[in-house]
Short mmCIF file of C-alpha atoms and ligand atoms in Angstrom, two decimals:
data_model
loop_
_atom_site.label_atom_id
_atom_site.label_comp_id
_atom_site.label_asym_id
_atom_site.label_seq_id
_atom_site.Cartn_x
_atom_site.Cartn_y
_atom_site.Cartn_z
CA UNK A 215 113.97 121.08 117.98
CA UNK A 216 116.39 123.92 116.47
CA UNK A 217 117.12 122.81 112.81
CA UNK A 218 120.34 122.98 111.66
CA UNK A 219 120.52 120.37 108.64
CA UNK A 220 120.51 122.78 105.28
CA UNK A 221 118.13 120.72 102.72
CA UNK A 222 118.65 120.63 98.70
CA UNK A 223 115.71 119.25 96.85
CA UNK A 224 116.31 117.16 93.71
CA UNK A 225 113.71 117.36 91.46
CA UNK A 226 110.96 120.59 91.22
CA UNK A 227 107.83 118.57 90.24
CA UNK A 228 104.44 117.69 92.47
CA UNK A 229 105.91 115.99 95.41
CA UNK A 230 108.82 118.50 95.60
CA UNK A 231 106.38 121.36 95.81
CA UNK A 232 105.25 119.40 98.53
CA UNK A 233 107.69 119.27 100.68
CA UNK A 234 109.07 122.74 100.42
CA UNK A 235 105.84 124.01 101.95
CA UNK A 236 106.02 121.70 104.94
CA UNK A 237 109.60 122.13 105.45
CA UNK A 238 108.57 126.11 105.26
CA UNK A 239 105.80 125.49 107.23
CA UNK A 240 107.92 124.22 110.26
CA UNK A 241 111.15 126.05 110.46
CA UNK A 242 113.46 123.67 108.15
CA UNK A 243 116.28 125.07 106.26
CA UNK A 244 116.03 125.00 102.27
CA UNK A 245 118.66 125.81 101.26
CA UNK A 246 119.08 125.44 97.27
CA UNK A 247 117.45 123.19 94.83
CA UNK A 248 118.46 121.54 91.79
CA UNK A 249 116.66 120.89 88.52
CA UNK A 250 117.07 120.02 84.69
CA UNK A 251 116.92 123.09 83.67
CA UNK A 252 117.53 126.61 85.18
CA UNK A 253 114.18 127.50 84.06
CA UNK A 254 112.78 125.10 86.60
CA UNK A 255 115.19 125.48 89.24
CA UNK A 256 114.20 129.47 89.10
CA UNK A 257 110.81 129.23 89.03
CA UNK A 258 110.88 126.88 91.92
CA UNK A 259 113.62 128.97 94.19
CA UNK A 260 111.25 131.98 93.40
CA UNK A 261 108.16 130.36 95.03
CA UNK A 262 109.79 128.80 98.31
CA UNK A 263 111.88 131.76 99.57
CA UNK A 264 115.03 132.11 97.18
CA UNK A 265 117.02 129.14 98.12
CA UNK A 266 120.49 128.37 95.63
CA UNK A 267 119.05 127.35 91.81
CA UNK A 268 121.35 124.99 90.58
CA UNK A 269 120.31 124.33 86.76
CA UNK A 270 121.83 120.62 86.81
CA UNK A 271 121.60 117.92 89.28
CA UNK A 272 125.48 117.41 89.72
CA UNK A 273 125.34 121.16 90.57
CA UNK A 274 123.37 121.05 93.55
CA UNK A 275 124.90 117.87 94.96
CA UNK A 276 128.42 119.57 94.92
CA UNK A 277 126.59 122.41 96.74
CA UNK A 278 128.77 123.09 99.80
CA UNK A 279 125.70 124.93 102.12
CA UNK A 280 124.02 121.88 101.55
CA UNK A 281 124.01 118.67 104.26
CA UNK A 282 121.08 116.26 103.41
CA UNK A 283 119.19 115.99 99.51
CA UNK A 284 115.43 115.13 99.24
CA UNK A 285 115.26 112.78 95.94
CA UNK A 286 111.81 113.90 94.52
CA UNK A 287 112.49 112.63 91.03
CA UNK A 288 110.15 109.27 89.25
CA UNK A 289 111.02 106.23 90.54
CA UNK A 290 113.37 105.19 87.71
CA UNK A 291 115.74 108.15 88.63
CA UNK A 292 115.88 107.11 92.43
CA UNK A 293 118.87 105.30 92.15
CA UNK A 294 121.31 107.10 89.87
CA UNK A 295 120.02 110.55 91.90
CA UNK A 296 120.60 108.84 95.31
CA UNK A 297 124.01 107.36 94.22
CA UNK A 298 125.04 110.55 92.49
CA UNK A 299 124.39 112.76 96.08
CA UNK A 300 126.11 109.32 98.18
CA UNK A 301 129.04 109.92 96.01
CA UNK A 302 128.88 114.04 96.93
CA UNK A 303 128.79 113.10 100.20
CA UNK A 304 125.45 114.27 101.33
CA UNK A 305 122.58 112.26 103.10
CA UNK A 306 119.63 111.53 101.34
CA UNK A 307 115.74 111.40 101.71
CA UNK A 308 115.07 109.18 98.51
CA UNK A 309 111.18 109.31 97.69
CA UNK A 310 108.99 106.07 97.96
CA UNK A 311 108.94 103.93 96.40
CA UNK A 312 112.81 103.43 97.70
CA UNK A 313 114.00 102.12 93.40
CA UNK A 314 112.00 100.59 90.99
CA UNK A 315 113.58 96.89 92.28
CA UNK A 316 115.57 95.03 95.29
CA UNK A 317 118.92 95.12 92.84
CA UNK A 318 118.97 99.14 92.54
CA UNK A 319 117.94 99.29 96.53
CA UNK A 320 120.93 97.07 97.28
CA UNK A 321 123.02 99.25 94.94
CA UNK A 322 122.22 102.34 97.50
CA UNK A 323 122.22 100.13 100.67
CA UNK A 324 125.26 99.19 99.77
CA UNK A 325 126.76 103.07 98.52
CA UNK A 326 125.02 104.10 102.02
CA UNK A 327 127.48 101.32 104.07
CA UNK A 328 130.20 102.41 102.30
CA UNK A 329 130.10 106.22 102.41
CA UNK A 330 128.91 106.34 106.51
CA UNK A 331 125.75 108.71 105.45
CA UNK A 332 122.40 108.62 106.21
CA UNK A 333 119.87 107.20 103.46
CA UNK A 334 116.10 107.13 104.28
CA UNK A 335 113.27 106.28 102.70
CA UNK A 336 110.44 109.44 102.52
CA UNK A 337 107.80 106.63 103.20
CA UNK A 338 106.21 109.87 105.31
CA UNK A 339 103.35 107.46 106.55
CA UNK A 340 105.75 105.63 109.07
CA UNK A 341 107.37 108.82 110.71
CA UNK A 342 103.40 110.40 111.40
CA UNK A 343 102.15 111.40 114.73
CA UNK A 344 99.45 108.74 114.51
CA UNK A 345 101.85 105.69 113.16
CA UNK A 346 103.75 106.52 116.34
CA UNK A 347 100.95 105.70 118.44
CA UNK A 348 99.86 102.99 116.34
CA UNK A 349 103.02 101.34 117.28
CA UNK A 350 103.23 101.81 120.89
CA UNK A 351 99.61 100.52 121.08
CA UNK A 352 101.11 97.43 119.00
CA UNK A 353 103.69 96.88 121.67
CA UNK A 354 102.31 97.48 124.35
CA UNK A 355 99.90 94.18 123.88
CA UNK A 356 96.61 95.93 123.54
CA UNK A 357 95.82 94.12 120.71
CA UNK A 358 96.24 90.51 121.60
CA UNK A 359 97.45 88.43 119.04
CA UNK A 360 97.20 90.48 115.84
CA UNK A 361 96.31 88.30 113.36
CA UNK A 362 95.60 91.13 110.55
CA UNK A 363 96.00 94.17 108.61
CA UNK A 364 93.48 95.55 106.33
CA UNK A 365 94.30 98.19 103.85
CA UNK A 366 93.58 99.98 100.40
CA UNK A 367 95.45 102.58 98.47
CA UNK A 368 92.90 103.84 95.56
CA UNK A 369 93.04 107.00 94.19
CA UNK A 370 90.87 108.61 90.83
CA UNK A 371 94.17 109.57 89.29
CA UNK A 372 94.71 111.61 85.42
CA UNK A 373 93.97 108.77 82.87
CA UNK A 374 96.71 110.63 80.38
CA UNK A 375 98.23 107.80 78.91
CA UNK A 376 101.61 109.95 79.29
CA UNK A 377 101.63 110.84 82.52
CA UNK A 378 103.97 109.65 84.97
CA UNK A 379 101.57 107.13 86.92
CA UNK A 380 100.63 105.48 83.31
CA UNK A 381 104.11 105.47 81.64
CA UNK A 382 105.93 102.11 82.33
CA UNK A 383 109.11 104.33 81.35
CA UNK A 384 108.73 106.45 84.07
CA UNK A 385 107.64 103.54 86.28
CA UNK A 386 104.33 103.68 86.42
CA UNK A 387 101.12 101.71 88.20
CA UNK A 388 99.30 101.31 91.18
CA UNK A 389 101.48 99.32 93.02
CA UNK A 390 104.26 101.16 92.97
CA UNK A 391 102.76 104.52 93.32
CA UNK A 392 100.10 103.66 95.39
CA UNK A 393 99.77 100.30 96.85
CA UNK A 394 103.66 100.73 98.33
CA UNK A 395 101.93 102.31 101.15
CA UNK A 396 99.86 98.96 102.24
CA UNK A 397 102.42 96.86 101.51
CA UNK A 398 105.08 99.00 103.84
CA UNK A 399 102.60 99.72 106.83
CA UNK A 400 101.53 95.22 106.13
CA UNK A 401 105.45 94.66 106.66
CA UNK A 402 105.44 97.61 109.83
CA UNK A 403 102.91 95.44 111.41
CA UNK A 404 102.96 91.77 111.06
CA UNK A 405 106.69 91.47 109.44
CA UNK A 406 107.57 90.34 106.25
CA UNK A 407 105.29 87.99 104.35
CA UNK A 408 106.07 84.40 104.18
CA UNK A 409 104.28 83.81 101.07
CA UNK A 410 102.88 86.64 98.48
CA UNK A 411 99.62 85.93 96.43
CA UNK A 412 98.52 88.48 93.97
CA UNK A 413 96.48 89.34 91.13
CA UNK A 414 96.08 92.68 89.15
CA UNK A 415 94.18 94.23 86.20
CA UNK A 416 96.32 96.29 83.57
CA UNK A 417 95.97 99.64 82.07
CA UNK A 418 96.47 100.40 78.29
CA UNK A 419 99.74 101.09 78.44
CA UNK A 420 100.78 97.83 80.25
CA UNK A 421 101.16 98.98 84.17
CA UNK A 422 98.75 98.06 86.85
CA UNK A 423 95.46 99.36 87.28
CA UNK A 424 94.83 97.79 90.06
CA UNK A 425 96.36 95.39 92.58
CA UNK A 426 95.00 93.00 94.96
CA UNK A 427 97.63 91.01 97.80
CA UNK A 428 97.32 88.82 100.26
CA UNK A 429 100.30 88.38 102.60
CA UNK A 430 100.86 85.17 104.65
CA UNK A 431 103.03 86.32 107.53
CA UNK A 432 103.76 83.11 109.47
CA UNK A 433 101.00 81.12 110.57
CA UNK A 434 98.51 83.17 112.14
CA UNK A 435 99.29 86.91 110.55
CA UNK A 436 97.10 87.76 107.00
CA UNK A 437 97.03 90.34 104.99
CA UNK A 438 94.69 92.13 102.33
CA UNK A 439 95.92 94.69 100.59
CA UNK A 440 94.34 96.63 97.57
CA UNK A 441 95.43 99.71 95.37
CA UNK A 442 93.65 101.25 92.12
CA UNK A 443 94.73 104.66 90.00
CA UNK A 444 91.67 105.17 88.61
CA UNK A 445 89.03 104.54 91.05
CA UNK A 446 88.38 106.49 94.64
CA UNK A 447 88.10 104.19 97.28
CA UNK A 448 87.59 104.33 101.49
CA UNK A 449 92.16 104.40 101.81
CA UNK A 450 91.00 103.24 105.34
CA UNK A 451 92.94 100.88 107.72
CA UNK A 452 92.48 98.15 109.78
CA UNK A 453 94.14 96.54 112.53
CA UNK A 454 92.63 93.40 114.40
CA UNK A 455 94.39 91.30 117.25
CA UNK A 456 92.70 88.75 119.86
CA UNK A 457 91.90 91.55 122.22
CA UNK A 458 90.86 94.41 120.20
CA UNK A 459 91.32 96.25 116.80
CA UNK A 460 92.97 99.91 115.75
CA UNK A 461 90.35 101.41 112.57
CA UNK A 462 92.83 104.01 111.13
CA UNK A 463 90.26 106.94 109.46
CA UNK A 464 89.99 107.68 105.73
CA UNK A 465 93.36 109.00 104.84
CA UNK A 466 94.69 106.50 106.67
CA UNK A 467 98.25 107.42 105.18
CA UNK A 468 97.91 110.82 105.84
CA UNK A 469 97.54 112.49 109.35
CA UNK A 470 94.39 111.15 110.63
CA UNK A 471 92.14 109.93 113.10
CA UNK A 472 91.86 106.67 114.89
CA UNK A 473 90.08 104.38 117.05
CA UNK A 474 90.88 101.93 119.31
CA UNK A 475 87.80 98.73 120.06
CA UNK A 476 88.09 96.25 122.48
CA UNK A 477 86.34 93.28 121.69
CA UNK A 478 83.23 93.72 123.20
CA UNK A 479 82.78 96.73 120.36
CA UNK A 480 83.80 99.29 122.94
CA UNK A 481 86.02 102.23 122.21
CA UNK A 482 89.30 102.51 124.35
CA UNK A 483 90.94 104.96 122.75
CA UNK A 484 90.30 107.89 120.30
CA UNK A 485 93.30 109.57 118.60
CA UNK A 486 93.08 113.01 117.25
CA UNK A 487 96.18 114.84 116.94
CA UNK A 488 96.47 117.71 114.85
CA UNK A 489 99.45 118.36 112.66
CA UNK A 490 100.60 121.40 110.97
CA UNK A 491 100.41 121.64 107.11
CA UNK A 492 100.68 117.82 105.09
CA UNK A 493 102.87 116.04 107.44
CA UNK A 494 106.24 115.82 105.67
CA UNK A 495 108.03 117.58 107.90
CA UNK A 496 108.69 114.54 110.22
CA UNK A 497 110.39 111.69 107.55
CA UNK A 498 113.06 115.66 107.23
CA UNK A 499 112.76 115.52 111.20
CA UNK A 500 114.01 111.75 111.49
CA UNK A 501 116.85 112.29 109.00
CA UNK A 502 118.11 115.19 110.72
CA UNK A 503 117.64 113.55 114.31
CA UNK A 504 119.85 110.92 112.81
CA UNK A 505 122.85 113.19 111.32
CA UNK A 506 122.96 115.20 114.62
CA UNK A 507 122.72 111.81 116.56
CA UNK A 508 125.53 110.30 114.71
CA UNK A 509 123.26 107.26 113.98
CA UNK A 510 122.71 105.67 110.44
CA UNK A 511 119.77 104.00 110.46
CA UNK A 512 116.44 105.08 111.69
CA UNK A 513 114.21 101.79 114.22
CA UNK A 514 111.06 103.30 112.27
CA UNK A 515 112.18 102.51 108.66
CA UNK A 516 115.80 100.93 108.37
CA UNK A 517 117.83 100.71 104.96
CA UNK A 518 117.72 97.03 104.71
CA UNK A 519 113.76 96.69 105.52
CA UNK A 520 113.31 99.52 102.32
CA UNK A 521 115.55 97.23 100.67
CA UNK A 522 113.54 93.74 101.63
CA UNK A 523 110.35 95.86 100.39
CA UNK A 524 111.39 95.87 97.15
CA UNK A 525 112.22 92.48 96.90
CA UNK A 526 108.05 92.05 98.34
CA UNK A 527 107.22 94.34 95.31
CA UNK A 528 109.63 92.76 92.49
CA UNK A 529 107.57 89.12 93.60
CA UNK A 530 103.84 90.95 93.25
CA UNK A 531 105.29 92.08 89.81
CA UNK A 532 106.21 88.85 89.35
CA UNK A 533 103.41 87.60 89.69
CA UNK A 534 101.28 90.20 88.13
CA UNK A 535 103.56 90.05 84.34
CA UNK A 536 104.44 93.47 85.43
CA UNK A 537 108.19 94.50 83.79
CA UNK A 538 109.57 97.69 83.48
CA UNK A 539 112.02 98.99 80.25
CA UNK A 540 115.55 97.97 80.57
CA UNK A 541 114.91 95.71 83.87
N1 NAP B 858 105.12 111.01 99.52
C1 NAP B 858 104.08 111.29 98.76
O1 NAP B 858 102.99 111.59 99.23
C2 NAP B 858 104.25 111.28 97.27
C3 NAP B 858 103.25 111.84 96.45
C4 NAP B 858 103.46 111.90 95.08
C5 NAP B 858 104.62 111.37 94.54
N2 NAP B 858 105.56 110.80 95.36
C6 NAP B 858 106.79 110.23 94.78
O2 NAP B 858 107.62 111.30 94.36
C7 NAP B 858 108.27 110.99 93.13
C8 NAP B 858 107.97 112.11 92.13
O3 NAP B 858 106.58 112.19 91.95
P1 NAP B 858 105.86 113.56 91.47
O4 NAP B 858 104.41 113.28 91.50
O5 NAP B 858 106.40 114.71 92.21
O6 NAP B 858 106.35 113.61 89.96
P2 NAP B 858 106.35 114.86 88.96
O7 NAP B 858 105.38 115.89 89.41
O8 NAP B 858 106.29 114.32 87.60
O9 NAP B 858 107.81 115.50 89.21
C9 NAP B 858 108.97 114.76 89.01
C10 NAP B 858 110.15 115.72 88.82
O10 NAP B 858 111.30 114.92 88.59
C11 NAP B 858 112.17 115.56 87.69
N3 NAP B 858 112.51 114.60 86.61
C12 NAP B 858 113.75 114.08 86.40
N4 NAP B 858 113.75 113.25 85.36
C13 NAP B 858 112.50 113.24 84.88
C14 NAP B 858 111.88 112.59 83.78
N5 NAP B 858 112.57 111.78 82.96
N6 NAP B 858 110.58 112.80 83.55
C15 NAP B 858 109.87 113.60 84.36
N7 NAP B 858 110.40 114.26 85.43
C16 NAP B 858 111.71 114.08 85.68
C17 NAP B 858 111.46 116.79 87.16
O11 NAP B 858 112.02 117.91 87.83
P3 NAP B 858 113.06 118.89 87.07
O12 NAP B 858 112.52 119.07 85.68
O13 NAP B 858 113.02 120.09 87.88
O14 NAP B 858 114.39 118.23 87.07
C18 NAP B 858 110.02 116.61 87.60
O15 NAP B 858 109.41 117.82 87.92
C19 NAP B 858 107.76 109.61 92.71
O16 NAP B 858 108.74 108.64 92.99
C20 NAP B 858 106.51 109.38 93.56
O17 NAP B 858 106.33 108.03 93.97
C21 NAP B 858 105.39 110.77 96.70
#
């Protein structure tokens, strides 16, 4: 596909860096990015090929050679960045998770509606070679009944109590961060949960450690869903219907491998697709498929299911004491 949408990144920290190299990596355009200081924006243009530095935000969102803005701010900043590039009139790739709550995702669901742009979540698991697949399989029956999804997010993360993951200010925790990514591919598979049950342990500072969910989707679909920030663990998938189950490989949020088992324990399918650099290149390809399309909402991940996410995620917190500053 010839690219022709000219990307601004918001933002020059980890995940930013990120996604520069893959959109690099695969023949995007980067065209400027945008930071809180020129110092940063420089630095930043300097490594991924010269793009525009804008030393302000509001700069690079009035940036004329620039069509689509990839939030890559914490999560607090989501919404006011996201509104702030609505109101320029530019589409936006907002990071996950989508806000910190369901009332700021409405606020840009609703900006979205009114301006006619595209807004997308970067949940860059969903838009993956392998997720595709997943799907299809899904559909196509060869599951049976699925009756449930199995799935862990834990990662040995910096213990600093001032860095972004443990600073309720900046909205930090496990769930958020981390166990987002079970509770998005939970709602991909089985639909939203009818009734949420969870229980968490805390760090020093106040946010969640770790997290531990069950999902009731209906009457026959379960969940179990785990994340941790300060402890390794398999971040492997599972899958089971009736007929047969999909085990999604250690990273399974990253590209990875898969394997389809009937249920006699024999293998039906093995998936091993290789992708070039990290993989989030394809969340940038579905936004742009999208502008040039003249569509507004992508079937893998629409506006009002990011939305309905964070209303999943605002009942876990809920439920776990978990409140952030000012909410
Ligand atoms: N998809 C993924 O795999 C993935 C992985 C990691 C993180 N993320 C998401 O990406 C977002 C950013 O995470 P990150 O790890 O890239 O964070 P980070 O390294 O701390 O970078 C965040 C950037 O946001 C800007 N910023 C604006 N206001 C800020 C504030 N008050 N404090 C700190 N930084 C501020 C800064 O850029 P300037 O100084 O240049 O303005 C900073 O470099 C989070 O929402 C996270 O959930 C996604």
């Amino acid at each position: 596909m010839a690219h022709t949408i000219r990307w601004g990144i918001l933002g020059t920290g980890g995940i930013a860096t990120a996604f520069a190299t893959d959109l690099l990596a695969n023949g995007l355009i980067l065209s400027a990015v945008g930071s809180r200081s020129a110092g940063g924006a420089e630095r930043f243009a300097a490594e991924f090929g010269n793009p525009t530095a804008h030393s302000s935000y509001e700069e690079l969102v009035a940036d004329p050679d620039v069509d689509a803005i990839y939030v890559a701010t914490p999560h607090p900043m989501h919404v006011a960045n996201t509104l702030l590039a609505l109101r320029a009139g530019k589409h936006v790739l907002v990071e996950k998770p989508f806000t910190l709550n369901a009332l700021e995702a409405q606020l840009i669901a609703d900006e979205a509606e009114r301006s006619k742009l595209v807004v997308l979540e970067a949940m860059w698991t969903r838009f993956l070679p392998h997720m595709v697949r997943i799907r299809e399989i899904i559909a196509t029956g060869t599951l049976g009944e699925v009756h449930t999804v199995l799935a862990d997010h834990d990662q040995k993360l910096p213990s600093d109590p001032s860095h972004r993951l443990n600073d309720p200010a900046l909205g930090g925790g496990a769930l958020l961060d981390l166990g987002i990514y079970p509770v998005s591919f939970a709602v991909d598979v089985l639909g939203l949960p009818t009734r949420i049950l969870a229980s968490a342990t805390k760090t020093s500072t106040g946010v969640d450690r770790q997290t531990a969910i069950i999902f009731e989707h209906g009457e026959t679909g379960r969940s179990v869903l785990h994340c941790a920030l300060d402890t390794l663990g398999p971040n492997a998938a599972t899958v089971i219907g009736t007929d047969a189950r999909i085990e999604i490989d250690d990273t399974w949020y990253k590209p990875t491998t898969f394997r389809v088992i009937d249920a006699e324990g024999t293998v039906i399918e093995s998936f091993d697709h290789p992708v070039v650099s990290r993989g989030m290149q394809y969340q940038a390809a579905e936004l742009e498929r999208l502008v040039n399309a003249g569509l507004r909402e992508s079937e893998l991940l629409p506006v009002s299911e990011s939305v309905a996410i964070m209303g999943v995620l605002d009942e876990v917190r809920r439920q776990i004491g978990l409140v952030y500053p000012g909410e």
